């Protein structure tokens, strides 16, 4: 089975030469490439039966599928416990491609604004009497890369199909 690490080891250098990556992207690619290899060191386990086993250290990078798969699943399961027993929508706010260069200049400011603007937009739409006239919650997750590992800032939001009306009642949204 081919893993992301195999692809990065084979094509990573060529990819880096062809694309203008952020330092954090270089760091992630190096971490994934080197994860659980001798590059990061390791240790030898000795067993009473005489068998030995070499265990290589993990990179612990949050983007590494080997290291963070279980952490991600635990996070998703914890969020599932937070959900209300109502339908949910998956909403995505994407930074227009023309503004991606700004993320190279000052990514902290751009990502902070993207998170704030997406949250405020959703709050205003939910509060509008034209739509739902409710106060709703949501969970937001910032993604900075696309599936092809190029800069693609966007926010994923999980939004309940309802919320609290002005009188404190829970209203399930309708198609107004």
C-alpha positions as a Markdown table, in Angstrom:
| # | Residue | x | y | z |
|---|---|---|---|---|
| 1 | Unk | 0.0 | 0.0 | 0.0 |
| 2 | Unk | 1.4 | 3.4 | -1.0 |
| 3 | Unk | 1.5 | 6.0 | 1.8 |
| 4 | Unk | 1.8 | 9.7 | 1.7 |
| 5 | Unk | 5.3 | 9.3 | 3.0 |
| 6 | Unk | 6.3 | 7.2 | 0.0 |
| 7 | Unk | 4.9 | 9.9 | -2.4 |
| 8 | Unk | 6.8 | 12.7 | -0.6 |
| 9 | Unk | 10.0 | 10.7 | -0.5 |
| 10 | Unk | 9.7 | 10.0 | -4.3 |
| 11 | Unk | 8.3 | 13.3 | -5.6 |
| 12 | Unk | 8.7 | 15.8 | -2.7 |
| 13 | Unk | 11.9 | 17.5 | -3.9 |
| 14 | Unk | 10.5 | 18.0 | -7.4 |
| 15 | Unk | 7.3 | 19.3 | -6.0 |
| 16 | Unk | 9.1 | 21.8 | -3.8 |
| 17 | Unk | 11.1 | 23.1 | -6.7 |
| 18 | Unk | 7.9 | 23.7 | -8.8 |
| 19 | Unk | 5.8 | 25.4 | -6.1 |
| 20 | Unk | 6.2 | 28.4 | -3.8 |
| 21 | Unk | 5.6 | 26.9 | -0.4 |
| 22 | Unk | 5.3 | 28.5 | 3.0 |
| 23 | Unk | 8.0 | 27.6 | 5.6 |
| 24 | Unk | 5.3 | 25.7 | 7.5 |
| 25 | Unk | 4.6 | 23.6 | 4.4 |
| 26 | Unk | 8.3 | 22.8 | 4.0 |
| 27 | Unk | 8.4 | 21.8 | 7.6 |
| 28 | Unk | 5.4 | 19.5 | 7.3 |
| 29 | Unk | 6.7 | 17.8 | 4.2 |
| 30 | Unk | 10.1 | 17.2 | 5.8 |
| 31 | Unk | 8.4 | 15.8 | 9.0 |
| 32 | Unk | 6.1 | 13.4 | 7.0 |
| 33 | Unk | 9.1 | 12.3 | 4.9 |
| 34 | Unk | 11.3 | 11.6 | 7.9 |
| 35 | Unk | 8.6 | 10.2 | 10.2 |
| 36 | Unk | 9.4 | 6.8 | 11.8 |
| 37 | Unk | 12.7 | 6.6 | 9.9 |
| 38 | Unk | 16.3 | 6.6 | 11.2 |
| 39 | Unk | 16.5 | 10.3 | 10.4 |
| 40 | Unk | 14.6 | 11.1 | 13.6 |
| 41 | Unk | 16.4 | 8.5 | 15.6 |
| 42 | Unk | 14.9 | 5.6 | 17.5 |
| 43 | Unk | 15.6 | 2.9 | 20.0 |
| 44 | Unk | 16.1 | -0.9 | 20.1 |
| 45 | Unk | 13.7 | -3.1 | 22.1 |
| 46 | Unk | 15.4 | -6.3 | 23.5 |
| 47 | Unk | 13.1 | -9.1 | 24.4 |
| 48 | Unk | 13.8 | -12.1 | 26.8 |
| 49 | Unk | 13.4 | -14.5 | 23.9 |
| 50 | Unk | 16.4 | -12.9 | 22.2 |
| 51 | Unk | 14.4 | -11.0 | 19.6 |
| 52 | Unk | 15.1 | -7.3 | 19.0 |
| 53 | Unk | 13.0 | -4.7 | 17.4 |
| 54 | Unk | 13.9 | -1.3 | 16.1 |
| 55 | Unk | 11.4 | 1.5 | 16.8 |
| 56 | Unk | 11.9 | 4.8 | 15.0 |
| 57 | Unk | 10.7 | 8.1 | 16.5 |
| 58 | Unk | 7.6 | 9.8 | 15.1 |
| 59 | Unk | 7.6 | 13.4 | 13.8 |
| 60 | Unk | 4.6 | 14.5 | 15.9 |
| 61 | Unk | 3.7 | 17.0 | 13.2 |
| 62 | Unk | 0.0 | 17.8 | 13.2 |
| 63 | Unk | -0.2 | 17.3 | 9.5 |
| 64 | Unk | 1.3 | 13.8 | 9.5 |
| 65 | Unk | -1.3 | 11.0 | 8.9 |
| 66 | Unk | 0.8 | 8.5 | 10.9 |
| 67 | Unk | 1.1 | 10.7 | 14.0 |
| 68 | Unk | -2.1 | 12.6 | 14.1 |
| 69 | Unk | -4.7 | 10.1 | 12.8 |
| 70 | Unk | -5.6 | 8.9 | 16.2 |
| 71 | Unk | -5.6 | 12.5 | 17.7 |
| 72 | Unk | -7.9 | 13.7 | 14.9 |
| 73 | Unk | -10.3 | 10.8 | 15.5 |
| 74 | Unk | -10.4 | 11.6 | 19.2 |
| 75 | Unk | -11.1 | 15.2 | 18.4 |
| 76 | Unk | -13.9 | 14.3 | 16.0 |
| 77 | Unk | -15.5 | 11.9 | 18.6 |
| 78 | Unk | -15.3 | 14.6 | 21.3 |
| 79 | Unk | -17.0 | 17.1 | 18.9 |
| 80 | Unk | -19.7 | 14.5 | 18.2 |
| 81 | Unk | -20.6 | 14.5 | 21.9 |
| 82 | Unk | -21.1 | 18.2 | 21.7 |
| 83 | Unk | -23.7 | 18.0 | 18.9 |
| 84 | Unk | -27.4 | 18.6 | 19.4 |
| 85 | Unk | -29.9 | 16.0 | 18.1 |
| 86 | Unk | -30.7 | 18.0 | 15.0 |
| 87 | Unk | -29.7 | 17.9 | 11.4 |
| 88 | Unk | -26.4 | 19.8 | 10.6 |
| 89 | Unk | -25.0 | 21.6 | 7.6 |
| 90 | Unk | -21.4 | 21.7 | 6.4 |
| 91 | Unk | -20.6 | 25.2 | 5.3 |
| 92 | Unk | -17.3 | 26.3 | 3.7 |
| 93 | Unk | -15.9 | 29.8 | 3.4 |
| 94 | Unk | -12.9 | 30.1 | 1.1 |
| 95 | Unk | -10.5 | 33.0 | 0.7 |
| 96 | Unk | -10.7 | 34.2 | -2.9 |
| 97 | Unk | -7.7 | 32.9 | -4.8 |
| 98 | Unk | -6.7 | 36.5 | -5.7 |
| 99 | Unk | -6.0 | 37.1 | -2.0 |
| 100 | Unk | -3.8 | 34.0 | -1.4 |
| 101 | Unk | -0.7 | 36.1 | -1.8 |
| 102 | Unk | -1.7 | 38.1 | 1.3 |
| 103 | Unk | -1.5 | 34.8 | 3.3 |
| 104 | Unk | 2.1 | 34.5 | 2.2 |
| 105 | Unk | 2.8 | 38.0 | 3.5 |
| 106 | Unk | 1.1 | 37.8 | 6.9 |
| 107 | Unk | -0.7 | 34.5 | 7.4 |
| 108 | Unk | -1.6 | 35.1 | 11.0 |
| 109 | Unk | -3.6 | 38.3 | 10.1 |
| 110 | Unk | -5.3 | 36.7 | 7.1 |
| 111 | Unk | -6.3 | 33.5 | 8.8 |
| 112 | Unk | -7.6 | 35.4 | 11.9 |
| 113 | Unk | -9.7 | 37.6 | 9.6 |
| 114 | Unk | -11.0 | 34.6 | 7.6 |
| 115 | Unk | -12.1 | 33.0 | 10.8 |
| 116 | Unk | -13.7 | 36.2 | 12.2 |
| 117 | Unk | -15.4 | 37.1 | 8.9 |
| 118 | Unk | -16.9 | 33.6 | 8.4 |
| 119 | Unk | -18.2 | 33.5 | 11.9 |
| 120 | Unk | -19.7 | 37.0 | 11.8 |
| 121 | Unk | -21.3 | 36.3 | 8.4 |
| 122 | Unk | -23.0 | 33.2 | 9.7 |
| 123 | Unk | -24.2 | 34.9 | 12.8 |
| 124 | Unk | -25.7 | 37.8 | 10.8 |
| 125 | Unk | -27.4 | 35.4 | 8.4 |
| 126 | Unk | -28.9 | 33.4 | 11.2 |
| 127 | Unk | -30.1 | 36.5 | 13.1 |
| 128 | Unk | -31.7 | 38.1 | 10.1 |
| 129 | Unk | -35.5 | 37.9 | 10.1 |
| 130 | Unk | -35.2 | 37.4 | 6.3 |
| 131 | Unk | -33.7 | 33.9 | 7.1 |
| 132 | Unk | -34.0 | 32.3 | 10.5 |
| 133 | Unk | -34.2 | 35.0 | 13.2 |
| 134 | Unk | -32.2 | 32.8 | 15.6 |
| 135 | Unk | -28.9 | 32.7 | 17.4 |
| 136 | Unk | -27.0 | 29.6 | 16.4 |
| 137 | Unk | -23.7 | 28.0 | 17.3 |
| 138 | Unk | -21.2 | 26.3 | 15.1 |
| 139 | Unk | -17.8 | 24.7 | 15.1 |
| 140 | Unk | -15.2 | 26.2 | 12.8 |
| 141 | Unk | -11.9 | 24.6 | 11.6 |
| 142 | Unk | -9.3 | 26.5 | 9.6 |
| 143 | Unk | -7.6 | 24.7 | 6.7 |
| 144 | Unk | -4.8 | 26.4 | 5.0 |
| 145 | Unk | -3.9 | 23.8 | 2.4 |
| 146 | Unk | -5.9 | 22.1 | -0.3 |
| 147 | Unk | -5.8 | 18.4 | -1.0 |
| 148 | Unk | -3.1 | 18.9 | -3.5 |
| 149 | Unk | -0.9 | 20.5 | -0.8 |
| 150 | Unk | -1.0 | 24.0 | -2.2 |
| 151 | Unk | -2.2 | 27.2 | -0.4 |
| 152 | Unk | -6.0 | 27.2 | -0.2 |
| 153 | Unk | -7.2 | 29.0 | 2.9 |
| 154 | Unk | -10.7 | 28.0 | 3.9 |
| 155 | Unk | -12.9 | 27.5 | 6.9 |
| 156 | Unk | -15.1 | 24.4 | 7.4 |
| 157 | Unk | -18.1 | 25.0 | 9.7 |
| 158 | Unk | -20.5 | 22.5 | 11.2 |
| 159 | Unk | -23.8 | 24.4 | 11.7 |
| 160 | Unk | -26.9 | 23.0 | 13.4 |
| 161 | Unk | -30.2 | 23.4 | 11.4 |
| 162 | Unk | -31.6 | 25.6 | 14.1 |
| 163 | Unk | -31.0 | 27.7 | 17.1 |
| 164 | Unk | -32.5 | 29.9 | 19.8 |
| 165 | Unk | -35.2 | 32.4 | 19.0 |
| 166 | Unk | -35.5 | 35.7 | 20.9 |
| 167 | Unk | -37.8 | 34.1 | 23.4 |
| 168 | Unk | -35.3 | 31.4 | 24.2 |
| 169 | Unk | -37.1 | 28.6 | 22.3 |
| 170 | Unk | -35.1 | 26.2 | 20.2 |
| 171 | Unk | -36.3 | 26.5 | 16.6 |
| 172 | Unk | -35.3 | 24.1 | 13.9 |
| 173 | Unk | -34.6 | 26.0 | 10.7 |
| 174 | Unk | -36.9 | 25.9 | 7.7 |
| 175 | Unk | -36.5 | 26.8 | 4.1 |
| 176 | Unk | -37.8 | 30.4 | 4.1 |
